[in-house]
mmCIF file of C-alpha atoms in Angstrom:
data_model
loop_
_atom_site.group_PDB
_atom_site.id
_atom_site.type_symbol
_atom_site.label_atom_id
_atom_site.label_comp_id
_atom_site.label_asym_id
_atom_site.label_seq_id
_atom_site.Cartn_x
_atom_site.Cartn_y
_atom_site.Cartn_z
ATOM 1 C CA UNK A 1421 -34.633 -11.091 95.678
ATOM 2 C CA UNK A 1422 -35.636 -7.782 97.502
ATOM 3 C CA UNK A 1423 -35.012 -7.594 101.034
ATOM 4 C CA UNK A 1424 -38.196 -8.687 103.112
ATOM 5 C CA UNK A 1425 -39.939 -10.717 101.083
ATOM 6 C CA UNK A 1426 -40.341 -14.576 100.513
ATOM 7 C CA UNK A 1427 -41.401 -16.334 97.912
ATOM 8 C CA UNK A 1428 -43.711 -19.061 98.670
ATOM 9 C CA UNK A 1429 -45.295 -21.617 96.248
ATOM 10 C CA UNK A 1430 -48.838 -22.390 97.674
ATOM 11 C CA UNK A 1431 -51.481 -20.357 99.278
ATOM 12 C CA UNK A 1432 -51.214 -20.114 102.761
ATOM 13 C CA UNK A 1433 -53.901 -22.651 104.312
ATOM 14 C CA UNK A 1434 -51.207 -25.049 103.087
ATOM 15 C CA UNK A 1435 -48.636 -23.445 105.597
ATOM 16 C CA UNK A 1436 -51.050 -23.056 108.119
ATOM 17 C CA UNK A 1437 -52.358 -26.943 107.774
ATOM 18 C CA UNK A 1438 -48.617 -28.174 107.937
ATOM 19 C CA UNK A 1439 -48.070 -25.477 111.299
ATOM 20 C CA UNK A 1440 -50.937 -27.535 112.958
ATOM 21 C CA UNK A 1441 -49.462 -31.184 112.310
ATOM 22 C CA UNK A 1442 -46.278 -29.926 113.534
ATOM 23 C CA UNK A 1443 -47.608 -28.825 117.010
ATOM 24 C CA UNK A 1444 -49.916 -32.518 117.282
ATOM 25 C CA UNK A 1445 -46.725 -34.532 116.278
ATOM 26 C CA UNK A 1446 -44.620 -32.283 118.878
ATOM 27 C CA UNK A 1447 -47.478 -33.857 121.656
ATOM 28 C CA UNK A 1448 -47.368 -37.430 120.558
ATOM 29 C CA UNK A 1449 -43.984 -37.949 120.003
ATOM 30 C CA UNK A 1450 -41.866 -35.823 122.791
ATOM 31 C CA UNK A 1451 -38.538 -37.540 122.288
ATOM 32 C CA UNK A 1452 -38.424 -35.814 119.274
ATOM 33 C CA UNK A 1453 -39.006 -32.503 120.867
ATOM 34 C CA UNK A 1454 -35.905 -30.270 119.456
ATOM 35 C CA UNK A 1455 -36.747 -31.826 115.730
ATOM 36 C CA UNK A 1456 -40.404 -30.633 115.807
ATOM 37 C CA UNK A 1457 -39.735 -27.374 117.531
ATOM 38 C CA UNK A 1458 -36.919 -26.330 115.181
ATOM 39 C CA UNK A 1459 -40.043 -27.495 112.050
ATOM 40 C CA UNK A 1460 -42.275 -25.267 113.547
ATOM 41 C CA UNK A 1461 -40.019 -22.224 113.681
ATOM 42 C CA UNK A 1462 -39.338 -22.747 110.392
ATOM 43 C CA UNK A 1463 -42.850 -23.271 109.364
ATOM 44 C CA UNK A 1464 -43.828 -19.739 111.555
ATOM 45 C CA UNK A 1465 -41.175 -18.353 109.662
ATOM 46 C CA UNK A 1466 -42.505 -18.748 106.248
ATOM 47 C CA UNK A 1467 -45.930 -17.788 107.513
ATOM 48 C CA UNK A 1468 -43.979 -14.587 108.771
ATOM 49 C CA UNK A 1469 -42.472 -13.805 105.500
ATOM 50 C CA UNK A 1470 -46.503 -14.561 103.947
ATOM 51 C CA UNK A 1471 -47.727 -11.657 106.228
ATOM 52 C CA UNK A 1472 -45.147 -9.375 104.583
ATOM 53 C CA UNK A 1473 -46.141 -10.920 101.162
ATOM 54 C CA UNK A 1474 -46.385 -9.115 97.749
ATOM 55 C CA UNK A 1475 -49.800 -7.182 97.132
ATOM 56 C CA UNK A 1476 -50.471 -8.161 92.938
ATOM 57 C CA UNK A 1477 -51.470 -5.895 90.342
ATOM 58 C CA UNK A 1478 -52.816 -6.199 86.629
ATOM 59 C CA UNK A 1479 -50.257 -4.648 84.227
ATOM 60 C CA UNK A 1480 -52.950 -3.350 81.904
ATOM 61 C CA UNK A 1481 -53.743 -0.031 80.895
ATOM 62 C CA UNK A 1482 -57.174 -0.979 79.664
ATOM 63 C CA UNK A 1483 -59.679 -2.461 81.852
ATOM 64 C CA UNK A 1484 -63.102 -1.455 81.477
ATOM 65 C CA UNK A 1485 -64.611 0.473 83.057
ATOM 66 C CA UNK A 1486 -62.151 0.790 85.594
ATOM 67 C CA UNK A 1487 -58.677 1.894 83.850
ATOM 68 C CA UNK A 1488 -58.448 3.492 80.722
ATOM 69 C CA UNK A 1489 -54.917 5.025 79.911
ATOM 70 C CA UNK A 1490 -53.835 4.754 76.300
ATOM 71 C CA UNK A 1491 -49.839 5.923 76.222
ATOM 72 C CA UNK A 1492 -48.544 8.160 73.067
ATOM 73 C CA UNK A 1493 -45.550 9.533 71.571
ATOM 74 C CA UNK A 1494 -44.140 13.048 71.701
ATOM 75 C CA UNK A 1495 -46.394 13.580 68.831
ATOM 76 C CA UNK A 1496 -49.203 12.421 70.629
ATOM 77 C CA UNK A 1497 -49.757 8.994 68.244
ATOM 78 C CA UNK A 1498 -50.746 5.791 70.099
ATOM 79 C CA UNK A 1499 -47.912 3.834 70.592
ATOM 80 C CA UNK A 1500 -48.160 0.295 68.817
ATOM 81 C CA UNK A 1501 -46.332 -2.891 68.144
ATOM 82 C CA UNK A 1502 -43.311 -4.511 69.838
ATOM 83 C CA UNK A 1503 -41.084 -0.973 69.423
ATOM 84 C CA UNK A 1504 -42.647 0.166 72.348
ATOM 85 C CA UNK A 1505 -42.776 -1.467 75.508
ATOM 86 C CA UNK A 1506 -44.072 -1.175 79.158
ATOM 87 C CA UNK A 1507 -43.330 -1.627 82.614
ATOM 88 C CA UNK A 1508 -45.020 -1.330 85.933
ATOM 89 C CA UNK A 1509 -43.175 -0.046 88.987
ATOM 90 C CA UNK A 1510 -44.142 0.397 92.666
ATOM 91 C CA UNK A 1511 -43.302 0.525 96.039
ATOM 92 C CA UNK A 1512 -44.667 1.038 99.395
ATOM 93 C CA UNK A 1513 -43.330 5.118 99.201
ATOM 94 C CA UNK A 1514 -43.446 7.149 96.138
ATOM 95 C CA UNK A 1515 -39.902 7.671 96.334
ATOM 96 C CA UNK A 1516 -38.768 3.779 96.624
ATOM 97 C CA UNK A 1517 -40.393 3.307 93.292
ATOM 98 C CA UNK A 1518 -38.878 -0.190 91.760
ATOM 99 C CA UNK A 1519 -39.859 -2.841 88.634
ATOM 100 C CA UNK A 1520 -42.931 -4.782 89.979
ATOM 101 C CA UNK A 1521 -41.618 -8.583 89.765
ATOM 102 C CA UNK A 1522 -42.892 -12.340 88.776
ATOM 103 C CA UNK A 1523 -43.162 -13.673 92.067
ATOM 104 C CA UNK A 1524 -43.608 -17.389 90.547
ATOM 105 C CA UNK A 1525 -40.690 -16.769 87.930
ATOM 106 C CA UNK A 1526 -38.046 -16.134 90.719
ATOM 107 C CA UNK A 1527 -38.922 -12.719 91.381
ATOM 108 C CA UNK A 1528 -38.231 -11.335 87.678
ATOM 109 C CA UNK A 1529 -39.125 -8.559 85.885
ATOM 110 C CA UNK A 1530 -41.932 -7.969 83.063
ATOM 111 C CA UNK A 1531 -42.055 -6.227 80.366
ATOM 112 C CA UNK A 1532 -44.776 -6.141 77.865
ATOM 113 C CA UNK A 1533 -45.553 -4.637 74.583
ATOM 114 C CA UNK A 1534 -48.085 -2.728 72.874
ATOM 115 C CA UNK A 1535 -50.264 -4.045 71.075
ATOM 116 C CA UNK A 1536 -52.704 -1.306 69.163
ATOM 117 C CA UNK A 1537 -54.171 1.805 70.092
ATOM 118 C CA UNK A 1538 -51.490 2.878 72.810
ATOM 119 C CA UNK A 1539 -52.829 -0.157 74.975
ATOM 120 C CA UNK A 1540 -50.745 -3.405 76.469
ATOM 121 C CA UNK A 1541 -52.502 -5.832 77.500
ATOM 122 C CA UNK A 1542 -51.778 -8.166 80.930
ATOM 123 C CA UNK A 1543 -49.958 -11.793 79.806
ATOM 124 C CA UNK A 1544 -51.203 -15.106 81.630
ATOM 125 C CA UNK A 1545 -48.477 -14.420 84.854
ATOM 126 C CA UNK A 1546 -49.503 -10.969 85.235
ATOM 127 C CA UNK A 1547 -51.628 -12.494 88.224
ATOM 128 C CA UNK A 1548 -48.399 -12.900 90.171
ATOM 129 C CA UNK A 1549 -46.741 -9.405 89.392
ATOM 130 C CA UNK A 1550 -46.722 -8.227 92.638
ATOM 131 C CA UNK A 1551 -44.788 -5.252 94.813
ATOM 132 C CA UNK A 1552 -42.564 -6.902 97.290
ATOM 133 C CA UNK A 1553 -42.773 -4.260 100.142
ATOM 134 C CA UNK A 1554 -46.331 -4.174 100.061
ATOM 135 C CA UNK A 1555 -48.435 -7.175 101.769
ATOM 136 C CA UNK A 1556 -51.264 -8.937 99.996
ATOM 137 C CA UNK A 1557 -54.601 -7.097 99.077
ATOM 138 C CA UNK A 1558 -52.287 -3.930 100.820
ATOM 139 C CA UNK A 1559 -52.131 -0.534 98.848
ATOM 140 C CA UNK A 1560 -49.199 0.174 96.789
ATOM 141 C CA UNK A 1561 -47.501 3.609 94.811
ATOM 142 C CA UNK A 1562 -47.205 2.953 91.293
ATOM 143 C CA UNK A 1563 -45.964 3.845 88.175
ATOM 144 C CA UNK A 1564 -46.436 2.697 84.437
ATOM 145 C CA UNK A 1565 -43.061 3.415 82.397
ATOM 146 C CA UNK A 1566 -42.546 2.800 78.663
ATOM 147 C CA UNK A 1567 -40.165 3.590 76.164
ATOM 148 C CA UNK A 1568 -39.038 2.991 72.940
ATOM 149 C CA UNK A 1569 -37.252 -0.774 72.672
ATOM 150 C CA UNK A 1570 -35.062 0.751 69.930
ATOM 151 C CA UNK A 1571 -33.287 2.701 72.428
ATOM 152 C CA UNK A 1572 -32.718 -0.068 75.374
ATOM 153 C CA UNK A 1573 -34.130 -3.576 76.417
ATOM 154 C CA UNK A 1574 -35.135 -1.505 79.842
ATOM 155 C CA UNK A 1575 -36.595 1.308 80.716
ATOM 156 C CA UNK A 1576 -33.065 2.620 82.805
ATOM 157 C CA UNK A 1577 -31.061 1.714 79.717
ATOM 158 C CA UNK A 1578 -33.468 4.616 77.310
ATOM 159 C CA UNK A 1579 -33.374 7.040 80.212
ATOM 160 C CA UNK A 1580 -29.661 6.598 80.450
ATOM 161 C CA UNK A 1581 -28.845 6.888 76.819
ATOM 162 C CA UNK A 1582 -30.491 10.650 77.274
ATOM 163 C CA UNK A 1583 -32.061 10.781 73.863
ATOM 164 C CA UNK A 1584 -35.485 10.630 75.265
ATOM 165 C CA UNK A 1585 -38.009 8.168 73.790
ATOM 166 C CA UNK A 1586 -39.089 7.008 77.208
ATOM 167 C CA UNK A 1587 -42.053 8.573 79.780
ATOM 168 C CA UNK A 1588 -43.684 8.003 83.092
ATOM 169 C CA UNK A 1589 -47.044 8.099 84.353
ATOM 170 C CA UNK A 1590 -48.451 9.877 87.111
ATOM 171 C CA UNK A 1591 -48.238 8.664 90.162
ATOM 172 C CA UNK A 1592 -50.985 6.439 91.908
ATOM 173 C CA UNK A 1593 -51.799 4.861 94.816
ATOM 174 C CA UNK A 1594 -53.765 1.793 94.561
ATOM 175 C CA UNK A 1595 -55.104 -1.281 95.872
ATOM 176 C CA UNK A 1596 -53.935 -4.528 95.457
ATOM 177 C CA UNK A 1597 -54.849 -8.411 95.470
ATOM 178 C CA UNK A 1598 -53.630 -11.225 97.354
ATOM 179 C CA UNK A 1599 -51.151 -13.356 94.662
ATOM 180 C CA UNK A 1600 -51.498 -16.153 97.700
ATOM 181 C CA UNK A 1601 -55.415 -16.371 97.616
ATOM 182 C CA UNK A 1602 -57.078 -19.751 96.759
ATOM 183 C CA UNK A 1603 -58.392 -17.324 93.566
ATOM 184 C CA UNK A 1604 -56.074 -14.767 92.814
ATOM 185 C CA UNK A 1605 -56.905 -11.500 91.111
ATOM 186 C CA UNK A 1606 -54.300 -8.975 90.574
ATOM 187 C CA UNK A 1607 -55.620 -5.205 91.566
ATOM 188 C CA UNK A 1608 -56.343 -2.994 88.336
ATOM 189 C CA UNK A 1609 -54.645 0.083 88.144
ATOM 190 C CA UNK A 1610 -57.458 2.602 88.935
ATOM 191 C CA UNK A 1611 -55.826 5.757 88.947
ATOM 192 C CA UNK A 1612 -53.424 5.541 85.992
ATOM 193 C CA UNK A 1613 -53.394 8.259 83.408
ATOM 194 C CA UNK A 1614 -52.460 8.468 80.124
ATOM 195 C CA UNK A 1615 -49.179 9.885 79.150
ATOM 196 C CA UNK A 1616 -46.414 10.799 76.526
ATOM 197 C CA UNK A 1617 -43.172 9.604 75.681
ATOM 198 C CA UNK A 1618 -40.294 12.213 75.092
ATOM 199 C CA UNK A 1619 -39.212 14.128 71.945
ATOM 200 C CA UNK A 1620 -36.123 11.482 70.458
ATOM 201 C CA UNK A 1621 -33.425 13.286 69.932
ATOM 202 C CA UNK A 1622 -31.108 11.786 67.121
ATOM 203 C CA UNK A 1623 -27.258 11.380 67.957
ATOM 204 C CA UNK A 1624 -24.815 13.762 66.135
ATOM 205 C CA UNK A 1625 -23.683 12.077 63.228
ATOM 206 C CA UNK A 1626 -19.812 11.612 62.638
ATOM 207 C CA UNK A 1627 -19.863 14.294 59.478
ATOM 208 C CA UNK A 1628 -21.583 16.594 61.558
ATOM 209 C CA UNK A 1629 -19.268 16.542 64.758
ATOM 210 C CA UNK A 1630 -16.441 17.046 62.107
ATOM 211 C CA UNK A 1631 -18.462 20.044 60.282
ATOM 212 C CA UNK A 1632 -18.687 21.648 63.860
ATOM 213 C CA UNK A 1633 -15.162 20.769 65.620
ATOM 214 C CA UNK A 1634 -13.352 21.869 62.313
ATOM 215 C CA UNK A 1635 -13.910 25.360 62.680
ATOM 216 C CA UNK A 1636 -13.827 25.215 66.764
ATOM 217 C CA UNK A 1637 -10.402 23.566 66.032
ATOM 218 C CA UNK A 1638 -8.897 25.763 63.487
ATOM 219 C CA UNK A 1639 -10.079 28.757 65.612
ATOM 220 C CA UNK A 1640 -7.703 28.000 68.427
ATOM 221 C CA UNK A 1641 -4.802 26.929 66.225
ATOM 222 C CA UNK A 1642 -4.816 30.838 65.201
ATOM 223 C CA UNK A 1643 -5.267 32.057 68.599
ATOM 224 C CA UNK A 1644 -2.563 29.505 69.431
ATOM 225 C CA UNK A 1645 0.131 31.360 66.624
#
């Protein structure tokens, strides 16, 4: 779990009904005094960790006629089918960017395909994808990533294999909803713009590391004489 934030499984009236019925059972019953005051800190502390929250956003690039952000390939093709994939990041800073997380699915990541036309569409927990260090309905930095699957399950495994295949957005700053609301809608990403992936370039095959080190290698066996 990121540091400073809470998951929570209800909307907050809940927390703030049970806060209440703490305080009248601490003035009916006061021989259980230390019981009901060590319940309500507990109770102000999830209500605390609420008010730090997660601000939600729609991982969609396609959301008319407020986003439209189709994402291509070095060659400028739409990218399509499960190859390709996608991933929303975001922080309260530009340069804390992190994956946005499921905070109903214990705070994990997701990661969608394309479907058609350089487009992804949001799945039915995208409601709950939310930015940890930004509170609900706050604004948030973000970044749309995708790459090509064929070159990592994650967006940090294609960068690190350094063969390209993998892009970033712009970055935006945007608002988002309240995943804690008694109706929550996840912010659309107004302000995301469409974007290309890198030139792949293929790994050196065997024969043609052996093709180039032969002559490299006889080269300083003569200088070596």
């Amino acid at each position: 779990m990121t540091s400073g934030s809470c998951v929570l499984l209800g909307p907050s009236n809940r927390f703030a009904a049970a806060l209440s019925h703490e305080r009248v059972q601490l003035s009916r019953h006061a021989p259980m005094k230390s019981n009901s005051i060590i319940r309500c800190a507990a109770l102000n502390l999830l209500l605390m960790c609420e008010a730090q929250g997660q601000a939600s956003f729609e991982l969609a690039n396609h959301n008319s006629p407020l986003v439209d952000a189709p994402v291509f390939d070095a060659q400028s093709v739409p990218l399509a089918g499960t190859n390709y994939l996608a991933e929303l990041w975001g922080a309260a800073t530009p340069d804390s960017l992190a994956p946005c997380v499921l905070i109903d699915r214990g705070n994990s990541r997701e990661i969608v395909p394309f479907l058609n036309a350089g487009y992804f569409i949001p799945t039915s927990s995208s409601v709950a994808l939310s930015v940890p260090t930004v509170p609900p309905g706050g604004q948030a930095w973000l970044q749309v990533r995708a790459w090509d699957a064929r070159l990592g399950a994650t967006y940090e495994d294609a960068f690190a294999r350094g063969l390209g295949g993998y892009g970033e957005s712009p970055l935006f700053y945007a608002q988002g909803g309240n995943p804690f609301g008694q109706f929550p809608i996840p912010g659309p990403l107004v302000g995301l713009q469409s974007f290309n992936l890198r030139q792949v370039v293929p790994e050196p095959s065997a024969p043609l590391l052996l093709l180039v080190g032969l002559p490299l290698l006889f080269i300083r066996r003569r200088r070596g004489k």
